[in-house]
CSV table of C-alpha atoms in Angstrom, one decimal:
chain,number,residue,atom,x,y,z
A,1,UNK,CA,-10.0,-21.0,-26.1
A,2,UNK,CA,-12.9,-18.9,-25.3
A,3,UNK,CA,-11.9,-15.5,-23.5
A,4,UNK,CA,-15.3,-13.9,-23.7
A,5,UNK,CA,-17.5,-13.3,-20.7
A,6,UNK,CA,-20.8,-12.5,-20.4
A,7,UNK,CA,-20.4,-10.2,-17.9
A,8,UNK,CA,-17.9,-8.6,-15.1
A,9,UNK,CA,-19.3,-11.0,-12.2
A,10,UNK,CA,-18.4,-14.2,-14.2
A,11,UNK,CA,-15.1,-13.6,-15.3
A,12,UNK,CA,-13.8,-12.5,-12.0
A,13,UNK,CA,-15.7,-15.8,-11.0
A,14,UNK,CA,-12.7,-18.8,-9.4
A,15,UNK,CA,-9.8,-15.9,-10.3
A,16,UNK,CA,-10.3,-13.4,-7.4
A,17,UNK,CA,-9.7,-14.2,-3.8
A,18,UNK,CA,-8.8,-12.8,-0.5
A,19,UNK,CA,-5.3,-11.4,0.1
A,20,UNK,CA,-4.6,-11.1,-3.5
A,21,UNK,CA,-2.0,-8.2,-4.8
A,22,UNK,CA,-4.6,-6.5,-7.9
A,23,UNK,CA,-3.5,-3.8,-10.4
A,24,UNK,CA,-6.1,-1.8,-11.7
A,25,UNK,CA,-5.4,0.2,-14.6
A,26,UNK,CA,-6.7,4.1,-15.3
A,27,UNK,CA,-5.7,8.2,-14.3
A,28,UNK,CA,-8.1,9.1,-11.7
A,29,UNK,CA,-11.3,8.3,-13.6
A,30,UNK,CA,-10.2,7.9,-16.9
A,31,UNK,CA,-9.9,4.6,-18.5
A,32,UNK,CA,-11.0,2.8,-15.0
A,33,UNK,CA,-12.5,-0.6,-15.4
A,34,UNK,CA,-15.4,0.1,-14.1
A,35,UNK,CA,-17.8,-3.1,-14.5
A,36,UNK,CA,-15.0,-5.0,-13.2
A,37,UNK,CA,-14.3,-2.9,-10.0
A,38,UNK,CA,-18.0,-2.7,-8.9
A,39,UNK,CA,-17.7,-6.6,-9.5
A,40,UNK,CA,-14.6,-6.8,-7.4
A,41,UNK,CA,-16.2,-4.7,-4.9
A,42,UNK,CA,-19.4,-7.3,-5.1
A,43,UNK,CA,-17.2,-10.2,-4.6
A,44,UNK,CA,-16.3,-10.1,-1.5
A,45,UNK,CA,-12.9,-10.3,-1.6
A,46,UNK,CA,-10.6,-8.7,1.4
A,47,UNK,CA,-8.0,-7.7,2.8
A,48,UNK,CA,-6.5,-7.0,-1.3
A,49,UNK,CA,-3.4,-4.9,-2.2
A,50,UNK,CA,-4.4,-2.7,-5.1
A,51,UNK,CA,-2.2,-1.2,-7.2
A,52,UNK,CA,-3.0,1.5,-8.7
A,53,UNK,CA,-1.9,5.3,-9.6
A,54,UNK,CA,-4.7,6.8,-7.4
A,55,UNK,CA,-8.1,5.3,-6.0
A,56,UNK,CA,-10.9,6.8,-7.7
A,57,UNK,CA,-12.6,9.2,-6.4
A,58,UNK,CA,-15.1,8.8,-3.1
A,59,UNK,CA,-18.1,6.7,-4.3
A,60,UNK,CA,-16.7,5.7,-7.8
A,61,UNK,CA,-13.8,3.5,-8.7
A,62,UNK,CA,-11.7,2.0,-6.5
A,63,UNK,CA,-13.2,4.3,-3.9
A,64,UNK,CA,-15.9,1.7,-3.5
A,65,UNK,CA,-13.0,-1.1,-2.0
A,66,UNK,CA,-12.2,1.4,0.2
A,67,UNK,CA,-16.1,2.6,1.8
A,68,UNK,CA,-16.0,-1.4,2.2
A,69,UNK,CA,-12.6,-1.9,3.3
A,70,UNK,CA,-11.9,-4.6,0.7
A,71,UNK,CA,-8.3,-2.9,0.5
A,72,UNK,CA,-5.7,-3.6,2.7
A,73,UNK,CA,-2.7,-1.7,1.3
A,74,UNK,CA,-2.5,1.2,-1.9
A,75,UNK,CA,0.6,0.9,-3.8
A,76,UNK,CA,0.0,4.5,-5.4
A,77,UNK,CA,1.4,7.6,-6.6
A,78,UNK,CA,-1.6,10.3,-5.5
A,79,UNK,CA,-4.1,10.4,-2.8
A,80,UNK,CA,-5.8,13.1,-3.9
A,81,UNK,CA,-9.2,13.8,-5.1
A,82,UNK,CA,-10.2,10.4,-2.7
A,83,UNK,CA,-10.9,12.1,0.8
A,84,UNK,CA,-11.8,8.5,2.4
A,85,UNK,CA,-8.6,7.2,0.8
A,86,UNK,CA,-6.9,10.0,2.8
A,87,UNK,CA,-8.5,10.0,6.1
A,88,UNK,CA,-8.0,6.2,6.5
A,89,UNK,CA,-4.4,6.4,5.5
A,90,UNK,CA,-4.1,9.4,8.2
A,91,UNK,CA,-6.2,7.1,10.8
A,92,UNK,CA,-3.6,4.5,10.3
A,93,UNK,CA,-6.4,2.3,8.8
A,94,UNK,CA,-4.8,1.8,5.3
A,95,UNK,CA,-1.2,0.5,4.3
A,96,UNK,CA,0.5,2.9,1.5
A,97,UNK,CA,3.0,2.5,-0.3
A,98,UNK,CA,4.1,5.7,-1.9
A,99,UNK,CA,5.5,5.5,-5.1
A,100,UNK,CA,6.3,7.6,-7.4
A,101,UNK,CA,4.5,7.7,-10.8
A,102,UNK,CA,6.9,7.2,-13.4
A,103,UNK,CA,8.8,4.5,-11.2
A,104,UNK,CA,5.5,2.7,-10.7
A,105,UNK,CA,4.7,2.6,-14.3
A,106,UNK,CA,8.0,1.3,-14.5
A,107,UNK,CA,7.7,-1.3,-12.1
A,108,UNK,CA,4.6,-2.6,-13.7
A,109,UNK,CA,6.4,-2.8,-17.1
A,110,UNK,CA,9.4,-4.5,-15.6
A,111,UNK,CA,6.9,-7.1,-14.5
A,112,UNK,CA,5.5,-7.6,-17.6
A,113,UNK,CA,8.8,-7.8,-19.4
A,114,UNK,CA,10.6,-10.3,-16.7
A,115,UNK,CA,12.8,-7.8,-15.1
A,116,UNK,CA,12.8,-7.6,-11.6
A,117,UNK,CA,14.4,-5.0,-10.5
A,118,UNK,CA,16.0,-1.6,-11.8
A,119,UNK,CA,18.2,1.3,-10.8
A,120,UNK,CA,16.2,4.9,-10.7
A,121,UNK,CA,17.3,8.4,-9.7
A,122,UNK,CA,13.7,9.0,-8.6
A,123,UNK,CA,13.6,9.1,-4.7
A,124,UNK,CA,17.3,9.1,-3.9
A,125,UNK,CA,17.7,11.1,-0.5
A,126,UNK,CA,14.0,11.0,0.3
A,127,UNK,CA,12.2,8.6,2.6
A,128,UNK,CA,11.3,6.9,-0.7
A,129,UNK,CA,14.7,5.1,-0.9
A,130,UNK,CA,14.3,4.0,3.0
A,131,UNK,CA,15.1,0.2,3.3
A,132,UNK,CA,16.2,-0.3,-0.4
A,133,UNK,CA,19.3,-0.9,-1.8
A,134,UNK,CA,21.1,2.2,-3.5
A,135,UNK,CA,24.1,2.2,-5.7
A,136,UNK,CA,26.4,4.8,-7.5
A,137,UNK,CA,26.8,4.9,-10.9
A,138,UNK,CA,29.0,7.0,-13.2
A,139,UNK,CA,29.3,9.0,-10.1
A,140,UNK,CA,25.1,9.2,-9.6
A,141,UNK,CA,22.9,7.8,-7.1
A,142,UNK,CA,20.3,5.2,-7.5
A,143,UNK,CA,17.8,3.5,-6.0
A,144,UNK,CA,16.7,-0.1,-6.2
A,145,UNK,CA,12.8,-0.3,-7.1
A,146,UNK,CA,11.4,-3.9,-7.4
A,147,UNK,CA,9.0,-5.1,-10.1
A,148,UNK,CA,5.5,-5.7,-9.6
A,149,UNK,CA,3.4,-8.6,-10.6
A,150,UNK,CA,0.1,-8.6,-9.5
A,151,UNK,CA,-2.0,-12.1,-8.8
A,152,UNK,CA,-4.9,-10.2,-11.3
A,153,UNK,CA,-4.8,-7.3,-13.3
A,154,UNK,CA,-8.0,-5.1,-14.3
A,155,UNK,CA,-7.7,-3.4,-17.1
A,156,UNK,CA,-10.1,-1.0,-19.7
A,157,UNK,CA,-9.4,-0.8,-23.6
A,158,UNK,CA,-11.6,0.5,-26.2
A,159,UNK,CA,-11.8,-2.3,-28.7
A,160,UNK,CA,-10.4,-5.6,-28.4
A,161,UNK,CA,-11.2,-8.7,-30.9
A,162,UNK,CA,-12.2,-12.2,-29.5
A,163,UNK,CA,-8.7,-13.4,-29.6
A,164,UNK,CA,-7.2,-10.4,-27.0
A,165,UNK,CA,-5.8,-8.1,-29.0
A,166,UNK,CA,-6.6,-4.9,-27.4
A,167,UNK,CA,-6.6,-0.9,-28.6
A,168,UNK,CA,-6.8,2.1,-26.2
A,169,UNK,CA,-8.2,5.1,-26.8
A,170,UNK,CA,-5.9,8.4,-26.3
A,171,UNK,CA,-5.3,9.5,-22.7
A,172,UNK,CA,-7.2,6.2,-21.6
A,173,UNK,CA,-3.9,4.0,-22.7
A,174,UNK,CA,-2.1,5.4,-19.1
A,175,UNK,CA,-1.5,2.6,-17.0
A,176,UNK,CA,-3.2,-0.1,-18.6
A,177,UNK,CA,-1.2,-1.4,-21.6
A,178,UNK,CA,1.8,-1.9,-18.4
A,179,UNK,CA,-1.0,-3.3,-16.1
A,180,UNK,CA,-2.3,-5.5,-18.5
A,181,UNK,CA,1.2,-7.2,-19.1
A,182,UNK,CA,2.0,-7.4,-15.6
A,183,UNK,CA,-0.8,-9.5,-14.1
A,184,UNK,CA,-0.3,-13.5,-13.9
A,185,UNK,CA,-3.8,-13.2,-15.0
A,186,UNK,CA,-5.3,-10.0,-17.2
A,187,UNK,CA,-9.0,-9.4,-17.5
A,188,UNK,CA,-10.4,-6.9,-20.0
A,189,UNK,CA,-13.4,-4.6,-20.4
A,190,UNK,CA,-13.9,-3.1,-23.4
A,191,UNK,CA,-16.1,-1.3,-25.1
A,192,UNK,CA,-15.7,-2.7,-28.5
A,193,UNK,CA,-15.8,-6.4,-29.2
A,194,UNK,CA,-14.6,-7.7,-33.0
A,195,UNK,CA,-14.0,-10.7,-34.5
A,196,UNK,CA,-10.6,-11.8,-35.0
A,197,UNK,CA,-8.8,-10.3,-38.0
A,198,UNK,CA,-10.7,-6.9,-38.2
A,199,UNK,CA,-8.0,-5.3,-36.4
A,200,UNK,CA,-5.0,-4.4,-38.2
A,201,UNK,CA,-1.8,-5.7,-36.2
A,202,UNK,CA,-0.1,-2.6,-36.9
A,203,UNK,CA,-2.4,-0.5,-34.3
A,204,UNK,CA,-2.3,-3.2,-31.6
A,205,UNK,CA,-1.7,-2.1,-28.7
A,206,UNK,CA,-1.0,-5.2,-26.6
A,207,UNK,CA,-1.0,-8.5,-28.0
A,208,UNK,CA,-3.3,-11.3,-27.1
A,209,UNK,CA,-1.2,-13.4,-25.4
A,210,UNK,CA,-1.1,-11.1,-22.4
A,211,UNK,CA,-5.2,-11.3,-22.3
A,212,UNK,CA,-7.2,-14.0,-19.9
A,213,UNK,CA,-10.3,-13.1,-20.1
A,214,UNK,CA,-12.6,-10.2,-21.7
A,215,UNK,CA,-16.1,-8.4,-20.8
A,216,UNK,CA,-17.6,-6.5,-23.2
A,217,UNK,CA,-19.1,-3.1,-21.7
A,218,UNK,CA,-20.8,-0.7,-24.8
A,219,UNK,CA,-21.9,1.8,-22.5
A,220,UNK,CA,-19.4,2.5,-19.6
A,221,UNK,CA,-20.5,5.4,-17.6
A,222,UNK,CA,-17.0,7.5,-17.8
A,223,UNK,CA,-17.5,10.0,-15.1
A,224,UNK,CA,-15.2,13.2,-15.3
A,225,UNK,CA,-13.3,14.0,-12.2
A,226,UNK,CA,-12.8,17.6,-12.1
A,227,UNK,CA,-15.4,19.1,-14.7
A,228,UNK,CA,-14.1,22.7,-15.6
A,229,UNK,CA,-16.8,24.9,-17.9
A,230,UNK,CA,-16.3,27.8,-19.1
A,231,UNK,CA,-17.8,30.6,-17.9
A,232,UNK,CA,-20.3,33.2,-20.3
């Protein structure tokens, strides 16, 4: 089975269609897919719920589905450095679905792993826990939180080898090793592509198995979000 792509456009190509729920892995800009966004973005596709722990920024990410109104609904954790992603949420133009960040990591890895649903403290007493079901346990409260399994994930590793197996790099792991697992169908960019056996299994990160599809991008263009220099 070939996995390999030549490029973002053709391995989105017969997997990504209108009102389809998409995890995108990254931290604000750091290990985004970005090949495969701007390809999302060039699809087409609408009215999509992205998951996702923030949306970019304006211009760059998934801050491009938004200018186009491509999204739908944001299941998110932070709004923050996006000031279109705010003002159409505060316009009433976006759906959002708070959530908070270690509970949506958690709800991505339950989806991966066949779980689906868990007890969390997180949110207890807060409009959070509004419409789920909450329980008492060893005389603490919990909330109900769902799993999430998205139609496609979108996810960005370092290296991968022909077969899948995929390495992140530092702080770029965040969301995607759990994105990656939780998508009924995972497509990869990386920035390294190997043959099969040059990886040693002990510094896999996630198995093939998990892995649809794979573009290979050498030279991403890794913006930074908030550049701080110092000062002479």
């Amino acid at each position: 089975m070939n996995k390999v792509y030549p490029d973002a456009k053709s391995a989105l190509a017969g997997v990504v269609a209108d009102g389809q729920t998409i995890a995108v892995g990254g931290f604000g800009l750091c290990g985004i897919p970005e090949a495969l966004i701007e390809a999302l973005r060039d699809s087409g596709a609408k009215n999509l719920t992205a998951i996702s722990n923030n949306a970019g920024v304006d211009g760059f990410g998934l801050g491009q589905l938004l200018e186009t109104r491509q999204i739908k609904k944001m299941i998110s954790s932070y709004v923050g450095e996006n000031k279109e992603f705010a003002r159409q949420f505060l316009a009433g133009e976006l759906e959002l679905e708070f959530t908070p960040q270690g509970t949506l990591a958690e709800k991505l890895r339950c989806g991966g792993a066949g779980i689906p649903a868990f007890f969390t403290k997180t949110g207890y007493g807060t409009i959070v826990a509004d419409g789920k079901e909450t329980r008492e346990f060893d005389g603490e409260h919990y909330v109900m939180e769902r799993a999430l399994v998205p139609d496609v994930s979108l996810v960005k590793a370092w290296k991968a080898d022909k077969a899948g197996n995929l390495v992140f790099r530092k702080t770029a792991r965040n969301f995607n090793p759990n994105v990656a697992t939780a998508g009924k169908v995972c497509i990869v960019e990386v920035e390294e592509l190997v043959e099969i056996g040059e990886i040693d299994p002990d510094q896999v990160h996630t198995a093939s198995i998990f892995v649809h599809r794979i573009v290979h991008n050498p030279t991403p263009e890794k913006r930074i979000e908030q550049r701080t220099v110092r000062a002479n």
